[in-house]
Coordinates of C-alpha atoms in Angstrom, one line a residue:
Chain A
M1 CA 107.8 50.7 -152.4
A2 CA 106.4 47.9 -149.9
A3 CA 106.9 44.1 -148.9
V4 CA 103.7 41.4 -150.4
S5 CA 102.3 38.9 -148.0
L6 CA 100.7 35.6 -150.2
R7 CA 98.6 33.9 -146.8
D8 CA 96.8 31.0 -148.4
V9 CA 96.3 31.8 -151.9
R10 CA 93.6 30.4 -153.5
K11 CA 92.0 30.0 -157.4
S12 CA 89.2 28.1 -158.5
Y13 CA 87.5 29.0 -161.6
T14 CA 84.5 26.0 -160.8
P15 CA 84.5 24.5 -157.9
E16 CA 85.7 21.2 -159.2
L17 CA 88.0 23.3 -161.4
Q18 CA 91.1 24.4 -159.1
V19 CA 94.5 26.2 -160.7
I20 CA 96.1 27.8 -157.3
H21 CA 96.2 25.7 -153.7
G22 CA 97.2 27.8 -151.1
V23 CA 100.3 29.4 -152.1
S24 CA 101.5 31.4 -149.1
M25 CA 104.6 33.8 -149.0
E26 CA 105.9 36.7 -147.3
I27 CA 107.6 38.7 -149.6
K28 CA 110.2 41.6 -148.5
D29 CA 110.3 45.2 -149.1
G30 CA 112.9 45.7 -152.5
E31 CA 113.5 41.7 -153.0
F32 CA 113.3 40.1 -156.6
I33 CA 110.9 37.6 -156.5
V34 CA 111.0 34.6 -159.3
I35 CA 107.9 32.9 -159.8
L36 CA 109.1 29.4 -161.5
G37 CA 107.1 26.6 -163.4
P38 CA 105.9 24.7 -166.6
S39 CA 103.8 26.0 -168.4
G40 CA 100.2 25.7 -167.1
C41 CA 101.4 25.4 -164.0
G42 CA 99.2 28.8 -162.7
K43 CA 102.0 31.2 -162.5
S44 CA 100.6 33.5 -164.5
T45 CA 97.7 33.3 -162.7
L46 CA 99.6 33.9 -159.1
L47 CA 100.7 37.1 -160.5
R48 CA 97.5 38.4 -162.1
M49 CA 95.9 37.7 -158.6
V50 CA 98.5 40.2 -157.2
A51 CA 97.8 42.5 -160.6
G52 CA 94.0 42.2 -159.4
L53 CA 92.8 40.6 -162.8
E54 CA 91.7 37.6 -161.4
T55 CA 89.7 37.2 -158.1
I56 CA 91.2 35.6 -155.3
T57 CA 89.1 32.5 -154.3
S58 CA 90.4 32.5 -151.2
G59 CA 93.2 33.7 -148.5
E60 CA 94.3 36.9 -148.6
I61 CA 97.0 39.0 -150.9
A62 CA 98.8 42.5 -148.8
I63 CA 100.5 45.1 -150.3
G64 CA 102.8 47.4 -148.0
D65 CA 100.3 46.6 -144.6
R66 CA 96.7 47.2 -147.0
V67 CA 94.3 43.7 -148.2
V68 CA 93.9 44.5 -151.6
N69 CA 91.7 41.8 -152.4
N70 CA 88.6 43.7 -153.3
L71 CA 90.8 46.8 -154.8
E72 CA 90.7 47.4 -158.7
P73 CA 94.1 47.1 -160.3
K74 CA 94.4 50.6 -160.7
D75 CA 94.0 51.0 -156.7
R76 CA 96.6 49.1 -156.2
D77 CA 99.6 50.6 -156.7
I78 CA 101.0 48.1 -159.1
A79 CA 102.7 48.9 -162.6
M80 CA 103.1 45.4 -164.8
V81 CA 105.0 44.1 -167.9
F82 CA 103.1 42.3 -170.3
Q83 CA 104.4 39.4 -172.4
N84 CA 103.8 40.8 -176.1
Y85 CA 104.5 44.0 -173.8
A86 CA 100.6 45.7 -174.6
L87 CA 101.9 48.7 -176.1
Y88 CA 99.1 51.2 -177.4
P89 CA 100.4 51.5 -180.8
H90 CA 98.1 54.3 -181.5
M91 CA 100.4 56.0 -179.5
S92 CA 103.9 57.3 -179.9
V93 CA 106.7 56.0 -177.2
Y94 CA 106.5 59.2 -175.4
D95 CA 102.6 58.7 -174.9
N96 CA 102.7 55.0 -174.1
M97 CA 104.9 56.0 -170.7
A98 CA 102.6 59.3 -170.2
Y99 CA 99.0 57.5 -170.6
G100 CA 99.1 56.5 -167.1
L101 CA 100.6 59.9 -164.9
R102 CA 97.6 61.6 -167.3
I103 CA 95.3 59.7 -166.1
R104 CA 96.5 60.2 -162.3
G105 CA 96.5 63.7 -162.8
L106 CA 100.2 64.5 -163.1
S107 CA 101.2 68.1 -164.4
K108 CA 102.1 68.2 -167.1
D109 CA 106.1 68.5 -166.2
E110 CA 105.8 67.1 -164.4
I111 CA 104.7 64.0 -166.7
S112 CA 108.0 65.3 -168.7
V113 CA 110.5 65.0 -166.3
R114 CA 108.9 61.0 -165.0
V115 CA 109.6 60.3 -168.6
K116 CA 112.6 61.6 -169.6
K117 CA 114.4 60.5 -166.8
A118 CA 112.8 56.2 -167.7
A119 CA 114.0 56.9 -170.6
D120 CA 117.3 57.7 -170.1
I121 CA 117.8 54.7 -168.0
L122 CA 116.2 52.5 -170.4
E123 CA 118.3 55.0 -173.2
L124 CA 114.7 55.6 -175.6
D125 CA 115.4 59.4 -176.1
K126 CA 115.7 59.1 -179.7
Y127 CA 113.0 56.8 -180.2
L128 CA 109.6 59.2 -177.7
A129 CA 108.1 60.5 -180.6
R130 CA 107.9 56.7 -182.8
R131 CA 104.8 54.0 -182.2
P132 CA 105.4 51.1 -181.4
R133 CA 105.0 49.4 -184.5
E134 CA 108.2 51.9 -185.5
L135 CA 109.9 49.5 -182.9
S136 CA 112.5 46.6 -182.3
G137 CA 111.8 43.5 -180.0
G138 CA 114.3 45.0 -177.5
Q139 CA 113.2 48.4 -177.3
R140 CA 109.2 47.6 -177.5
Q141 CA 110.3 45.3 -174.3
R142 CA 112.0 49.3 -173.0
V143 CA 109.2 51.3 -173.6
A144 CA 106.9 48.6 -171.6
M145 CA 109.2 49.0 -168.7
G146 CA 109.8 52.6 -168.8
R147 CA 105.6 52.2 -168.4
A148 CA 105.6 50.3 -166.0
I149 CA 108.9 52.5 -164.0
V150 CA 107.8 56.0 -165.0
R151 CA 104.4 55.1 -162.7
E152 CA 106.6 54.8 -159.4
P153 CA 104.9 51.9 -158.7
Q154 CA 105.0 49.3 -154.3
V155 CA 105.9 46.4 -156.8
F156 CA 106.8 45.6 -160.0
L157 CA 104.6 42.5 -161.8
F158 CA 106.6 40.8 -164.5
D159 CA 104.6 38.3 -167.1
E160 CA 107.6 36.4 -169.3
P161 CA 108.6 39.9 -170.3
L162 CA 111.6 38.3 -172.1
S163 CA 109.6 35.3 -173.9
N164 CA 109.8 37.0 -176.3
L165 CA 113.1 38.1 -177.0
D166 CA 116.3 36.3 -179.5
A167 CA 118.4 34.6 -177.2
K168 CA 120.8 37.1 -177.5
L169 CA 118.5 40.0 -176.5
R170 CA 117.1 37.9 -173.8
V171 CA 120.8 37.9 -172.1
Q172 CA 121.4 41.0 -172.8
M173 CA 117.9 42.3 -171.4
R174 CA 117.9 40.2 -167.8
A175 CA 121.2 42.4 -167.1
E176 CA 119.4 45.5 -167.7
L177 CA 116.6 44.5 -165.2
Q178 CA 119.2 43.4 -162.9
A179 CA 120.8 46.5 -162.7
L180 CA 117.6 48.6 -163.3
H181 CA 116.2 46.4 -159.7
R182 CA 119.8 47.3 -158.0
R183 CA 118.9 51.1 -159.2
L184 CA 115.5 51.2 -158.3
G185 CA 115.6 49.0 -155.6
T186 CA 111.3 48.3 -156.1
T187 CA 109.8 44.8 -155.2
S188 CA 109.4 42.9 -158.0
L189 CA 107.5 39.4 -159.0
F190 CA 108.8 37.9 -162.2
V191 CA 107.3 35.4 -164.3
T192 CA 109.1 32.6 -166.2
H193 CA 109.2 29.1 -166.6
D194 CA 113.0 30.1 -168.2
Q195 CA 115.5 28.5 -165.6
V196 CA 118.1 30.3 -166.6
E197 CA 116.1 33.5 -166.4
A198 CA 114.8 32.4 -162.6
M199 CA 118.7 31.5 -161.3
T200 CA 120.2 34.6 -162.4
L201 CA 117.9 37.6 -161.7
A202 CA 115.9 35.9 -158.3
Q203 CA 116.7 36.4 -155.2
R204 CA 114.2 34.8 -154.0
M205 CA 112.0 31.8 -156.0
I206 CA 109.4 30.5 -155.7
V207 CA 108.1 26.7 -158.0
I208 CA 105.1 26.1 -158.6
N209 CA 104.0 22.9 -160.0
A210 CA 100.0 21.8 -160.5
G211 CA 99.2 25.3 -158.8
R212 CA 101.1 24.2 -156.1
A213 CA 104.1 25.6 -154.1
E214 CA 106.3 23.2 -154.5
Q215 CA 109.9 25.2 -152.6
I216 CA 110.6 28.6 -152.1
G217 CA 114.0 30.0 -151.4
A218 CA 117.0 31.3 -152.4
P219 CA 118.3 29.8 -156.5
L220 CA 121.6 28.1 -155.3
E221 CA 120.3 26.8 -152.3
I222 CA 117.1 25.5 -154.1
Y223 CA 119.8 24.2 -156.7
A224 CA 122.0 22.6 -154.1
R225 CA 119.0 21.0 -151.5
P226 CA 115.7 21.0 -154.3
A227 CA 112.3 20.2 -152.0
T228 CA 110.5 17.2 -154.3
V229 CA 111.3 15.6 -156.8
F230 CA 109.6 17.7 -159.0
V231 CA 112.1 20.5 -158.5
A232 CA 114.9 18.2 -158.5
S233 CA 114.1 17.1 -162.2
F234 CA 112.4 20.8 -162.9
I235 CA 116.0 23.3 -162.3
G236 CA 119.2 22.7 -163.6
S237 CA 119.7 21.4 -167.9
P238 CA 119.9 17.8 -167.9
P239 CA 117.7 17.9 -164.4
M240 CA 118.8 15.8 -161.6
N241 CA 119.3 11.8 -162.7
L242 CA 116.8 9.8 -160.5
I243 CA 117.5 6.3 -159.7
P244 CA 115.6 4.1 -158.0
R245 CA 116.8 2.5 -155.5
D246 CA 116.4 0.2 -151.8
S247 CA 112.4 1.9 -152.3
K248 CA 113.7 5.5 -152.6
L249 CA 114.3 8.1 -155.4
L250 CA 118.8 8.6 -155.3
G251 CA 119.1 12.4 -157.3
I252 CA 122.4 12.8 -158.4
R253 CA 123.6 16.4 -160.9
P254 CA 125.2 14.7 -164.0
E255 CA 127.8 17.3 -162.7
H256 CA 128.5 15.3 -160.3
L257 CA 129.2 11.9 -161.5
E258 CA 133.2 11.2 -163.3
P259 CA 134.4 8.1 -165.3
C260 CA 136.5 5.5 -163.0
A261 CA 137.4 2.6 -163.3
A262 CA 135.2 -0.2 -163.9
S263 CA 136.2 -1.9 -160.6
A264 CA 135.4 1.2 -159.1
A265 CA 132.0 1.9 -160.6
M266 CA 129.1 2.9 -158.4
L267 CA 127.0 3.2 -161.5
T268 CA 127.6 1.9 -165.1
I269 CA 125.6 3.3 -168.0
D270 CA 125.2 2.2 -171.6
V271 CA 126.2 5.0 -173.6
D272 CA 123.7 6.2 -176.6
L273 CA 124.1 9.7 -177.0
I274 CA 127.5 11.5 -176.6
E275 CA 126.6 15.6 -176.6
P276 CA 130.7 17.7 -177.3
L277 CA 129.8 21.2 -176.1
G278 CA 132.8 22.7 -175.7
A279 CA 133.7 23.6 -172.1
D280 CA 132.3 20.6 -171.5
I281 CA 131.0 16.3 -172.2
L282 CA 127.1 15.7 -172.3
V283 CA 126.7 11.9 -171.9
Y284 CA 123.6 9.6 -171.9
G285 CA 122.7 6.7 -171.2
H286 CA 120.8 3.6 -169.6
I287 CA 121.3 1.6 -166.3
G288 CA 120.5 -2.7 -167.7
D289 CA 118.5 -3.0 -170.5
R290 CA 117.2 0.2 -172.9
D291 CA 113.7 0.7 -171.4
S292 CA 115.3 1.3 -168.3
V293 CA 116.5 4.9 -165.7
R294 CA 119.1 7.1 -168.1
V295 CA 121.2 8.7 -167.0
A296 CA 123.4 11.8 -167.8
A297 CA 127.3 12.7 -167.3
R298 CA 128.8 16.2 -167.5
L299 CA 132.3 15.2 -168.2
P300 CA 135.1 17.3 -168.9
A301 CA 136.1 18.4 -172.4
N302 CA 139.1 16.5 -172.4
A303 CA 137.4 12.7 -171.1
L304 CA 137.7 10.4 -173.1
V305 CA 133.9 8.9 -174.4
Q306 CA 132.8 6.0 -176.2
A307 CA 129.8 4.6 -177.2
G308 CA 129.6 1.1 -174.8
K309 CA 129.9 0.7 -171.2
L310 CA 131.1 3.7 -169.2
A311 CA 131.6 3.1 -165.4
L312 CA 131.2 5.7 -163.5
R313 CA 131.5 7.3 -159.8
Y314 CA 130.2 10.1 -157.5
D315 CA 130.3 11.8 -154.5
L316 CA 128.3 10.4 -151.3
A317 CA 127.8 14.0 -150.2
N318 CA 126.5 14.9 -153.5
V319 CA 123.4 12.5 -153.1
H320 CA 119.8 13.9 -152.9
W321 CA 116.8 11.2 -151.7
F322 CA 113.4 11.6 -152.1
D323 CA 110.8 9.1 -151.4
P324 CA 108.9 7.8 -154.3
Q325 CA 105.3 7.7 -152.9
S326 CA 105.5 11.4 -151.9
G327 CA 108.3 12.7 -153.8
R328 CA 109.7 14.7 -150.9
R329 CA 113.6 15.1 -150.2
I330 CA 114.2 12.2 -147.4
E331 CA 117.0 14.7 -145.3
A332 CA 120.1 11.8 -145.1
Chain B
M1 CA 105.4 37.9 -199.0
E2 CA 103.4 37.8 -202.1
K3 CA 101.7 34.5 -203.5
R4 CA 101.5 34.5 -207.1
V5 CA 100.1 31.6 -209.6
V6 CA 102.1 32.0 -212.8
F7 CA 99.8 30.3 -215.8
R8 CA 102.4 28.8 -218.5
S9 CA 99.0 29.6 -221.2
A10 CA 98.1 32.7 -222.6
W11 CA 94.7 32.7 -222.8
L12 CA 93.0 30.9 -219.6
P13 CA 94.2 33.9 -217.5
Y14 CA 91.8 35.9 -219.2
A15 CA 89.1 32.9 -220.2
L16 CA 89.0 33.1 -215.9
V17 CA 88.0 36.6 -215.5
A18 CA 86.3 36.6 -218.1
P19 CA 82.4 35.7 -217.4
Q20 CA 83.3 38.2 -214.2
I21 CA 83.8 40.9 -216.3
A22 CA 81.3 40.4 -218.9
I23 CA 78.6 40.4 -215.8
T24 CA 80.5 43.9 -215.3
L25 CA 80.2 44.8 -218.6
V26 CA 76.7 44.2 -218.8
F27 CA 74.9 45.1 -215.7
F28 CA 77.0 47.8 -215.2
F29 CA 79.2 49.8 -217.6
W30 CA 76.6 49.4 -220.1
P31 CA 73.4 50.5 -218.3
A32 CA 76.1 53.8 -216.7
V33 CA 77.1 54.5 -220.7
Q34 CA 73.4 54.8 -221.5
A35 CA 72.6 56.7 -218.2
V36 CA 75.2 59.0 -219.4
W37 CA 74.2 59.0 -223.1
Y38 CA 70.4 59.6 -221.9
S39 CA 71.4 62.4 -219.5
F40 CA 72.1 64.2 -222.9
Q41 CA 69.0 64.4 -225.0
L42 CA 65.4 65.7 -224.1
Q43 CA 62.6 63.3 -225.0
D44 CA 59.0 64.0 -225.8
A45 CA 56.5 63.3 -223.4
F46 CA 55.2 59.5 -225.5
G47 CA 58.9 58.8 -226.5
L48 CA 58.8 59.7 -229.7
K49 CA 60.8 61.7 -230.6
T50 CA 64.3 62.5 -229.1
Q51 CA 66.8 65.5 -229.1
F52 CA 70.7 66.1 -228.4
V53 CA 70.2 68.4 -225.8
G54 CA 74.0 68.6 -224.5
L55 CA 73.9 69.8 -221.0
L56 CA 70.5 71.2 -220.5
N57 CA 69.3 68.6 -218.8
F58 CA 72.1 69.5 -215.7
A59 CA 71.6 72.8 -216.2
H60 CA 68.1 72.7 -215.6
L61 CA 68.6 70.0 -212.7
F62 CA 70.6 72.9 -210.7
R63 CA 68.0 74.9 -210.9
D64 CA 65.3 72.5 -210.2
G65 CA 64.7 73.7 -206.3
N66 CA 62.7 70.3 -205.6
Y67 CA 66.3 68.9 -206.7
L68 CA 68.6 71.3 -204.6
A69 CA 66.1 70.1 -201.9
S70 CA 66.5 66.6 -202.5
F71 CA 69.6 66.9 -202.3
K72 CA 69.7 68.6 -198.7
T73 CA 66.9 65.6 -197.8
T74 CA 69.1 63.1 -198.9
A75 CA 72.3 64.7 -196.8
V76 CA 70.0 64.7 -193.4
F77 CA 68.7 61.5 -194.3
S78 CA 72.2 59.9 -194.7
V79 CA 74.1 61.4 -191.8
A80 CA 71.1 60.7 -189.6
V81 CA 71.2 57.3 -190.6
A82 CA 75.2 56.6 -190.8
G83 CA 75.5 58.5 -187.0
A84 CA 72.5 56.9 -185.3
G85 CA 73.3 53.3 -187.2
I86 CA 77.0 53.0 -186.0
S87 CA 76.5 54.2 -182.6
I88 CA 74.0 51.9 -181.4
S89 CA 75.6 48.8 -183.2
L90 CA 78.6 49.9 -181.6
L91 CA 76.7 50.5 -178.6
L92 CA 75.7 47.2 -178.8
A93 CA 78.3 45.5 -179.8
T94 CA 80.3 47.1 -177.0
M95 CA 77.5 45.5 -174.9
A96 CA 78.0 42.3 -176.6
D97 CA 81.5 41.9 -176.4
R98 CA 81.3 41.4 -172.2
V99 CA 78.4 39.2 -172.2
L100 CA 79.7 35.5 -171.7
R101 CA 76.9 33.1 -171.0
G102 CA 74.5 33.1 -174.0
A103 CA 77.0 35.3 -176.4
M104 CA 76.0 33.1 -179.2
A105 CA 71.9 33.5 -178.8
Y106 CA 72.4 37.2 -178.6
K107 CA 74.8 38.1 -181.1
T108 CA 72.6 35.7 -183.7
L109 CA 69.3 37.9 -182.7
L110 CA 71.1 41.3 -183.0
I111 CA 72.3 39.8 -186.8
W112 CA 68.8 38.7 -187.9
P113 CA 67.7 42.3 -189.2
Y114 CA 70.1 42.1 -191.7
A115 CA 68.4 38.6 -193.3
V116 CA 65.3 40.9 -194.0
A117 CA 64.4 42.9 -197.3
P118 CA 64.3 46.6 -197.2
A119 CA 61.2 46.6 -198.6
I120 CA 59.8 44.2 -195.8
A121 CA 61.6 46.6 -192.9
G122 CA 59.9 49.3 -194.2
V123 CA 56.2 47.7 -194.1
L124 CA 57.3 46.8 -190.7
W125 CA 57.8 50.0 -189.5
A126 CA 55.2 51.6 -191.4
F127 CA 52.6 49.2 -189.4
L128 CA 54.5 49.9 -186.2
F129 CA 54.0 53.9 -186.5
A130 CA 50.7 53.2 -188.8
P131 CA 49.2 56.9 -188.0
S132 CA 45.5 55.1 -187.1
I133 CA 46.6 51.3 -186.8
G134 CA 50.0 51.3 -185.1
I135 CA 51.2 49.7 -181.3
V136 CA 53.5 52.9 -181.6
T137 CA 50.9 55.1 -182.2
Y138 CA 48.7 54.0 -179.9
V139 CA 51.9 54.3 -177.1
L140 CA 52.6 58.0 -178.1
K141 CA 49.0 59.4 -177.8
G142 CA 48.7 58.3 -174.8
W143 CA 52.1 60.4 -174.4
G144 CA 50.3 62.9 -175.6
V145 CA 52.3 62.6 -178.7
D146 CA 50.3 63.8 -182.2
W147 CA 52.3 60.9 -184.3
N148 CA 50.9 60.9 -188.1
W149 CA 53.7 60.5 -191.0
I150 CA 51.6 60.3 -193.5
L151 CA 51.1 64.4 -193.0
K152 CA 54.1 65.5 -191.1
G153 CA 57.6 66.0 -192.8
D154 CA 59.8 65.5 -189.8
Q155 CA 57.8 62.5 -188.8
A156 CA 58.4 60.6 -192.4
M157 CA 61.8 61.5 -192.1
L158 CA 62.4 60.1 -188.3
L159 CA 60.6 57.2 -189.6
V160 CA 62.9 56.0 -192.9
V161 CA 65.5 57.0 -190.7
I162 CA 64.7 54.5 -188.1
A163 CA 63.8 51.3 -190.8
S164 CA 67.0 52.0 -192.4
V165 CA 69.4 51.8 -189.5
W166 CA 67.4 48.9 -188.4
K167 CA 68.4 46.8 -190.8
E168 CA 72.3 48.5 -190.8
I169 CA 72.6 48.0 -187.2
S170 CA 73.3 44.1 -188.3
Y171 CA 76.1 44.6 -190.5
N172 CA 77.6 47.3 -188.5
F173 CA 77.1 45.1 -185.5
L174 CA 79.4 42.6 -186.8
F175 CA 82.1 44.4 -187.9
F176 CA 82.5 46.1 -184.4
L177 CA 82.3 43.0 -182.7
A178 CA 85.4 41.5 -184.4
G179 CA 86.9 44.7 -184.6
L180 CA 85.8 44.2 -180.5
Q181 CA 87.6 41.0 -180.4
S182 CA 91.1 41.2 -181.8
I183 CA 92.3 43.9 -180.0
P184 CA 94.6 42.5 -177.3
K185 CA 93.2 41.5 -173.8
P186 CA 96.5 42.5 -172.4
L187 CA 96.3 46.4 -173.7
I188 CA 92.8 46.8 -172.0
E189 CA 94.8 45.2 -168.8
A190 CA 97.5 47.6 -169.0
A191 CA 95.2 50.8 -169.5
A192 CA 93.3 49.2 -166.5
I193 CA 96.7 49.1 -164.1
D194 CA 97.4 52.3 -165.9
G195 CA 94.4 53.8 -164.0
A196 CA 91.8 54.0 -166.8
G197 CA 88.1 53.5 -165.9
P198 CA 86.0 51.6 -168.6
A199 CA 84.8 55.1 -170.3
R200 CA 88.5 55.8 -170.4
R201 CA 89.3 53.1 -171.7
F202 CA 86.8 53.1 -174.5
W203 CA 88.1 56.7 -175.6
T204 CA 91.2 56.1 -175.1
I205 CA 91.9 52.7 -176.0
V206 CA 89.5 50.6 -177.7
F207 CA 87.6 53.2 -179.8
P208 CA 90.9 54.8 -181.8
L209 CA 92.0 51.4 -182.0
L210 CA 87.9 50.6 -184.2
S211 CA 88.6 53.6 -186.1
P212 CA 90.3 51.9 -189.4
T213 CA 86.7 49.7 -188.8
T214 CA 84.7 53.0 -187.7
F215 CA 86.1 54.6 -191.1
F216 CA 85.2 52.2 -193.5
L217 CA 81.2 51.3 -191.6
L218 CA 81.1 55.4 -192.0
V219 CA 82.2 54.4 -195.5
V220 CA 79.6 51.8 -196.9
N221 CA 76.8 53.3 -194.5
I222 CA 76.3 56.1 -196.4
V223 CA 76.7 54.5 -199.3
Y224 CA 74.3 51.9 -197.5
A225 CA 71.5 55.4 -197.3
F226 CA 72.1 56.6 -201.0
F227 CA 71.3 53.7 -202.7
D228 CA 69.4 50.8 -200.3
T229 CA 67.1 52.3 -198.4
F230 CA 65.3 53.4 -201.6
G231 CA 62.7 49.8 -200.9
V232 CA 62.5 51.4 -197.9
I233 CA 61.2 54.4 -198.9
D234 CA 59.0 52.7 -201.8
A235 CA 57.2 50.4 -199.0
T236 CA 56.7 53.7 -196.9
T237 CA 56.6 57.2 -197.9
Q238 CA 57.0 56.6 -201.4
G239 CA 59.1 59.9 -200.9
G240 CA 56.2 62.4 -199.7
P241 CA 54.8 63.6 -198.1
G242 CA 55.7 66.2 -200.6
Q243 CA 59.4 66.1 -200.8
A244 CA 60.5 65.3 -196.8
T245 CA 61.5 62.3 -197.8
N246 CA 62.4 62.4 -201.6
I247 CA 66.1 61.2 -201.3
L248 CA 67.6 61.8 -204.6
V249 CA 68.0 57.6 -205.7
Y250 CA 64.4 57.9 -204.8
K251 CA 64.2 61.1 -207.0
V252 CA 65.8 59.5 -209.9
Y253 CA 63.5 56.7 -209.6
H254 CA 60.6 58.7 -209.4
D255 CA 60.9 61.6 -212.3
G256 CA 62.2 59.1 -215.2
I257 CA 59.1 56.0 -214.2
K258 CA 56.8 57.9 -212.7
A259 CA 57.2 61.8 -214.1
A260 CA 58.6 60.2 -217.7
D261 CA 61.7 62.2 -217.9
F262 CA 64.0 60.0 -218.7
G263 CA 67.0 62.4 -219.9
G264 CA 66.4 64.8 -216.5
S265 CA 66.4 61.3 -214.3
S266 CA 69.3 60.1 -216.4
A267 CA 71.1 63.0 -215.7
Q268 CA 70.7 63.0 -211.6
S269 CA 71.8 59.3 -211.9
V270 CA 75.0 59.8 -213.6
I271 CA 75.4 63.4 -211.0
L272 CA 74.5 59.9 -208.5
M273 CA 77.3 57.7 -210.2
F274 CA 79.7 60.9 -209.4
I275 CA 79.0 61.0 -205.8
V276 CA 80.2 57.2 -205.5
I277 CA 83.2 57.2 -207.4
A278 CA 84.3 60.0 -205.2
L279 CA 83.3 58.3 -202.0
T280 CA 85.0 54.9 -203.0
V281 CA 88.3 57.0 -203.7
V282 CA 88.1 58.5 -199.9
Q283 CA 87.1 54.8 -199.1
F284 CA 90.3 53.5 -200.8
R285 CA 92.8 56.2 -200.1
Y286 CA 92.4 56.4 -196.3
I287 CA 92.1 53.1 -195.2
E288 CA 95.4 52.3 -196.8
K289 CA 97.0 55.8 -195.7
K290 CA 95.5 57.9 -192.4
V291 CA 93.7 55.4 -190.8
E292 CA 96.0 53.1 -189.6
Y293 CA 98.8 52.5 -186.8

């Protein structure tokens, strides 16, 4: 196990096309870090640079106390789980997991012990003789993890490993991943575009937008104090409402709005969409004319809402302010 | 899900496949049946009298040392052509797969030889290797190699193998390149992270995944070596010197057309027909079953 340092890491394919604009982060030994961002933001590229599958244009990546910029992937002591699992289709589950160990020259017995142990953890013991195509999506996912575990690497890299699973399985695998991390305690970098995955898995996360780190921090801390307009609108569903006020942007989460008497209204919206979710009701509307700012509110399930004007209030303690030019948070 | 077109009319489907069936009947089944028929008959040298002799032609063939020698020649020739053709094209395809800049030009150039007619390919190589005026002969002489395929059987064989392989490489190359490009990149990356170097990745991941392609090409190349190399041989060695390059298909032509042994030639072509049928069966059975992962 090891710490990972990213020091002003940059990537450009041509001088004009830069995709990572200087990301720095210190990852502690054993930490579970989620790299979160929309598709095409460079998060996978960043992970692949750690893996050694992409060259580093400038800056430094260190695993433990070794700078790995010029090391081949095999010399970095990392294991990676790919989005499409990348299992070797012509090998059995056992051979898939044993492949890397054989190359490292481990003895037959040692390999067998390690593979059995991983299969045990992942409940794959019954499938060791099968080929990947004979497995379900969730089982393939486990094999891909098994292949990473048996190597006992210093760092696990996950490239959107859950995105090909159906919703139910994804929740289950999320829990298994957490359990696995508690058990092994290996430093992990996990790339996703799914904020729920990020919020639930991360000890700390790094939010990336267009190749820049927008914010680094614990999930709840980022949720409570988003550093930029991008983070505010990317995390949370529905996202934070951003309303122009006095040449600034007022941010308020949907769950921090509550209905009130018209005389006490701090915000009045024209409701045009009501989504009762059972546990609560999502109400969408706009302030003033149709093209103006849209606002979403998460109201208790028993709230009486109907189309038309709705008066809302909020607690000033829950308000965030942003500078519309720079997009940065303004500290109160 | 199988997609099916359902015709309301009873005769329309038959009418639509009729041209294809007619062509197959006229240009394949008819000559095939004729060959079988002639293989049971013996003609005099002037074609005046024909006599039914049963399996006598076949019996003669298997007692004929020249015919058995031709089997051996064909085996050597086809193994050499298929082996060299597949290895070289796999090497070229693997290299082309890595080329990023100018890949189109590289690929186009490699595909060109396929457009050259076999006879022309034969003549081209015959000129290059011509004992008196060939440029390659000149170079070889410089190295002290006495090159004369007109007199030396081994060299004649080498020449027709080179010419045949050269023509077949393009075809193999296309299939291998397509096969290589259909192997998902993450598989290779996963193997790299698992610690496999380029050679190991090739032999443990890429090559096994290409095995369906390789097997298909093996069968196709053997069929090619058996039949389509006729033009190459006719334009260069014409089966000589002696019997050195007289492969089965060339012997059919030589014995039938030049030596006017109609019955014997037909018997040979019937045997060839069975070889092709056997190869086709092998191909279909294995492509559908074994070479799949």
